[in-house]
Amino acid sequence: MVNTKVTLCGIEIDNPIIPASGTFGFGQEFAELYDINILGSFSFKGTTKDPRFGNPTPRIAETASGMLNCVGLQNPGVEHVIAHELPEMKKIFHKPVMANVSGFSVEDYAYTCELLDKEEQVGWLEVNISCPNVHGGGMSFGTDPKNAAEVTKAVKAVTKKPVIIKLTPNVTDIAAVAKAVESEGADGVSLINTLSGMRINLKTKKPILSITTGGLSGPCTFPVALRCVWQVYNAVKIPIVGMGGVTTAEDVIEMMLAGATAVEVGAANLVDPFASKKIIESLPEAMAKYGINNLSDIIGGAH
Amino acid sequence: MKNLVFELLTNKKIAKNTYECVLCGDISDIKCGQFVNIMIDGLYLRRPISVCDAEDGKLTLIYKVVGVGTEKMANMEAGTKLDLLTGLGNGYDTERSGDKPLLIGGGAGVPPMYKLCKELTSQGKKCSVILGFGSMDEVFYEDEFKSLGADVYVTTVDGSYGIKGFVTDAMNMEYTYFYTCGPEPMLKAVYNKSTTSGEFSFEERMGCGFGACMGCTCKTKYGNKRICKDGPVLVKEEIIW
Ligand SMILES: Cc1cc2nc3c(=O)[nH]c(=O)nc-3n(C[C@H](O)[C@H](O)[C@H](O)COP(=O)(O)OP(=O)(O)OC[C@H]3O[C@@H](n4cnc5c(N)ncnc54)[C@H](O)[C@@H]3O)c2cc1C
Ligand SMILES: Cc1cc2nc3c(=O)[nH]c(=O)nc-3n(C[C@H](O)[C@H](O)[C@H](O)COP(=O)(O)O)c2cc1C
Ligand code: FES
């Protein structure tokens, strides 16, 4: 028997597979199909202080081996999430969950994290400073090490739960941002959020997405994500949650060899609602094939 | 929702750029007004297509070739296995129809009217059906609707067949309720001309098709709705244009 357990910021999880924020809602759609308690955990939909409709449609475009989205953090706001979504989620998921938080000011982040800190089922706070689809928020914190550090400090001050800062690949030096958040006490980093991109509709000769650009995700981003994880692993000591195009158990192993302690699965859940389940089920066989007994032994193993 | 494999039985051209395919598989989950989301070899996202008919273990879809995915579909051969998500969306509410419902389909919006017409007719209701196309060579399913016993009116924009003009030019009969699917300008025209309540089926670019990604959300008077899960059918009273 192989061992798929890993420990992420002090919390042991059965396997390193975590559906990524924005691709798994609050679990309901997937719980209709399979028992989502087989997951290591999951990261719920990006939550902000106030309710947000997000951007107009079209919010989705396709590309070779991937997709673009400009959903723009549609969510009912943290109070509604705590009053309605989390109690419903509790009925279908019985493990620590990752709370994904976004904001438009340092105070926003702190406000939302402070409320979620009181929620027993929240295991980790995943602080998204990397959303490319909202103006004046999200990514503007993630592209400047100083701002990133400031958000980290503010969030750390209001919670005892492990804080994982979610980084954007849309920077020249992702390792510098990772170091900055580590120095302010981040317990971990997750990466990558989506890559900024666009498509044009040849019939209308106009951009497909309503706000012109969107975030690219899916298998076409995997090598970029892997490179980012590799660089960040060289730069920091805190654990890394790797993501970007992960679709198979082999991808999970590759991400972990590059330095990831756990792995998030995003777009794959959208095109195949059983994707995360299939990865978990095929992990033991893939481990056996590559002579891995303890998954946690291979973290950063390629360095 | 179910994730199932279907086998392609037939795939034939029935009008200009328009194909009808019949698939064999488990249709137990499928209601009229719903759609399926089809995985296509070599493409990342699935393609949403309305249920035209589902009976005796056979699923009929009609699609217009408009891009790379539907082009690939047109080239699929009998025997091809297809990975489908079925039972997606809310579907039409046949209980609200009254005894003389009007069904209005435009172009690629005609297919979902067929199963709906079948069901309403089997409930003893007398359907009027307006089918709108651009030109004569695009017309399909007129006879199929007639065989169900419906009063069928065909409109073409260029007047090459049937009534010249838009579907709204044929909306002069008496009706108790209506159902419509087609391009958005047509839906809006129907909304403005209609004299009763009714149901509209909307299209949106989709990431997942089953409610997980928020890729398809629109605002309604009853709150934000995901076209794939809380739609594609919206009632007249809730629509914000
Ligand atoms: C609920 C629903 C039911 C539908 N039912 C039918 C039907 O019965 N018959 C039919 O001919 N068409 C139907 N459509 C439209 C059909 O989904 C598109 O024509 C098809 O996805 C185009 O794919 P493509 O690869 O050929 O085009 P491309 O333009 O190459 O596609 C690129 C991307 O855009 C998306 N896209 C393009 N046009 C549309 C559109 N109009 N709506 C949604 N997504 C689009 C594609 O899915 C794909 O992700 C329906 C759409 C929806 C949302
Ligand atoms: C439709 C969609 C919505 C997303 N929403 C969020 C979000 O709310 N918060 C966040 O941190 N990341 C969000 N992401 C980014 C993913 O969590 C993930 O970082 C990214 O998609 C890369 O992984 P993937 O290639 O496996 O999809 C979203 C991605 C997609 C495709
Ligand atoms: S397409 Fe994903 S929620 Fe509607």
XYZ file of C-alpha atoms in Angstrom, chain A residues 84-294:
211
model
C -25.857 30.172 3.753
C -23.122 28.503 1.704
C -20.994 27.161 4.558
C -23.881 25.528 6.494
C -24.978 23.794 3.254
C -21.407 22.771 2.487
C -21.025 21.269 5.955
C -23.721 18.721 5.111
C -21.746 17.331 2.180
C -18.109 17.905 3.168
C -16.671 16.932 6.531
C -13.017 17.897 6.244
C -11.184 21.204 6.676
C -11.920 23.423 3.692
C -9.767 26.117 2.112
C -11.399 29.546 2.223
C -10.461 31.603 -0.833
C -10.564 35.334 -0.173
C -10.161 38.353 -2.420
C -10.390 42.089 -1.882
C -9.950 45.609 -3.167
C -8.046 47.074 -0.239
C -5.900 45.779 2.599
C -8.843 46.450 4.936
C -11.171 44.354 2.739
C -8.865 41.365 2.993
C -8.525 41.712 6.748
C -12.292 42.134 7.217
C -13.172 39.036 5.204
C -10.416 36.904 6.742
C -11.372 37.913 10.266
C -14.936 36.694 9.718
C -13.823 33.442 8.091
C -11.297 32.871 10.898
C -14.255 32.156 13.198
C -15.563 29.367 10.967
C -14.606 26.010 12.411
C -14.531 24.146 9.114
C -12.112 26.578 7.509
C -8.705 24.912 7.675
C -6.671 27.391 5.656
C -7.210 30.893 4.351
C -6.115 31.131 0.725
C -5.633 34.809 0.043
C -5.987 35.587 -3.648
C -3.815 38.570 -4.538
C -3.749 37.501 -8.143
C -7.158 37.751 -9.844
C -6.535 39.209 -13.314
C -10.221 39.901 -13.950
C -11.097 42.767 -11.628
C -9.828 46.298 -11.875
C -8.252 47.940 -8.873
C -8.108 44.732 -6.888
C -6.797 41.238 -6.840
C -3.783 41.210 -9.048
C -2.585 44.718 -8.251
C -1.597 43.386 -4.823
C 0.125 40.366 -6.280
C 2.332 42.142 -8.792
C 4.203 44.270 -6.238
C 6.153 42.535 -3.461
C 5.532 45.485 -1.121
C 1.744 45.379 -1.527
C 1.761 41.601 -1.283
C 3.641 41.814 1.996
C 1.208 44.402 3.320
C -1.834 42.213 2.652
C -0.079 39.257 4.270
C 0.726 41.244 7.393
C -2.847 42.520 7.725
C -4.348 39.070 7.302
C -1.898 37.395 9.682
C -2.904 39.916 12.330
C -6.565 38.792 12.310
C -6.294 35.009 12.116
C -4.643 32.042 13.788
C -5.419 29.778 10.839
C -2.680 29.077 8.328
C -2.522 31.773 5.668
C -1.685 30.707 2.123
C -1.065 33.560 -0.291
C -2.129 32.859 -3.876
C 0.340 34.293 -6.368
C 0.007 35.504 -9.927
C 2.320 34.367 -12.720
C 1.831 37.739 -14.431
C 5.076 39.131 -12.980
C 8.726 39.137 -13.975
C 9.945 37.575 -10.740
C 7.418 35.404 -8.893
C 10.069 34.304 -6.385
C 10.472 37.902 -5.182
C 6.759 38.109 -4.342
C 6.904 34.726 -2.604
C 9.843 35.887 -0.475
C 8.037 39.096 0.428
C 4.957 37.266 1.739
C 7.106 34.702 3.552
C 8.906 37.505 5.361
C 5.548 38.798 6.685
C 4.644 35.392 8.065
C 2.704 33.668 5.279
C 2.328 29.988 6.177
C 2.314 28.905 2.545
C 1.915 30.076 -1.040
C -0.302 28.732 -3.801
C 0.415 29.216 -7.483
C -0.339 29.858 -10.206
C -3.490 31.864 -10.695
C -4.479 32.331 -14.318
C -2.295 33.950 -16.980
C -3.587 37.132 -18.586
C -4.698 36.513 -22.183
C -7.340 37.206 -24.834
C -9.101 35.925 -27.969
C -10.711 37.737 -30.895
C -13.907 36.606 -32.634
C -13.109 36.511 -36.341
C -16.757 36.974 -37.340
C -17.338 40.153 -35.335
C -13.635 41.133 -35.409
C -13.940 42.093 -31.743
C -12.574 40.534 -28.527
C -14.654 37.544 -27.390
C -14.543 38.328 -23.669
C -16.668 41.193 -22.341
C -13.717 42.937 -20.704
C -11.323 42.051 -23.549
C -8.848 40.055 -21.447
C -9.275 37.064 -19.174
C -7.327 34.463 -17.253
C -5.890 31.485 -19.101
C -5.990 28.096 -17.427
C -5.928 24.443 -18.378
C -3.234 22.026 -19.648
C -1.591 24.650 -21.896
C -0.402 26.462 -18.745
C 1.156 23.436 -17.017
C 4.807 24.021 -18.017
C 4.567 27.674 -16.934
C 3.039 26.653 -13.606
C 5.685 24.006 -13.075
C 8.477 26.520 -13.737
C 6.919 28.953 -11.230
C 6.655 26.263 -8.548
C 10.267 25.311 -9.218
C 11.483 28.899 -8.829
C 9.441 29.580 -5.707
C 10.654 26.327 -4.117
C 14.207 27.596 -4.560
C 13.307 30.899 -2.920
C 11.196 30.073 0.163
C 10.929 27.488 2.958
C 7.124 27.582 3.407
C 4.998 24.932 1.650
C 3.745 25.458 -1.889
C 0.358 24.483 -3.302
C 0.991 23.953 -7.017
C -1.604 24.404 -9.729
C -2.075 25.257 -13.363
C -3.264 22.705 -15.896
C -3.109 19.673 -13.623
C -5.204 16.923 -15.230
C -3.661 13.561 -14.352
C -1.974 11.762 -11.452
C 1.291 12.052 -13.403
C 0.875 15.854 -13.452
C 0.441 15.746 -9.660
C 3.676 13.817 -9.245
C 5.499 16.222 -11.557
C 4.200 19.258 -9.611
C 5.320 17.691 -6.342
C 8.763 16.867 -7.710
C 9.072 20.555 -8.635
C 8.306 21.501 -5.037
C 4.553 21.383 -4.372
C 3.291 19.926 -1.083
C -0.276 19.768 -2.396
C -1.862 20.341 -5.788
C -4.983 22.191 -6.889
C -7.028 21.070 -9.853
C -9.022 23.789 -11.640
C -10.336 23.821 -15.191
C -10.137 20.024 -15.429
C -13.191 19.810 -13.107
C -15.211 21.910 -15.528
C -14.709 19.782 -18.613
C -14.821 16.495 -16.696
C -16.780 16.775 -13.439
C -15.130 13.542 -12.267
C -11.584 14.800 -12.952
C -10.497 15.187 -9.311
C -11.976 11.816 -8.387
C -10.192 10.137 -11.286
C -6.871 11.713 -10.292
C -7.252 10.499 -6.688
C -8.178 7.004 -7.817
C -5.297 6.708 -10.244
C -2.696 8.180 -7.897
C -1.711 4.905 -6.131
C -1.114 3.162 -9.443
C 0.926 6.064 -10.812
C 2.965 6.117 -7.588
C 3.626 2.389 -7.845
C 4.659 2.801 -11.467
C 7.315 5.343 -10.528
C 8.449 3.529 -7.393
C 6.992 6.030 -4.915
C 5.810 4.666 -1.543
C 5.326 7.878 0.382
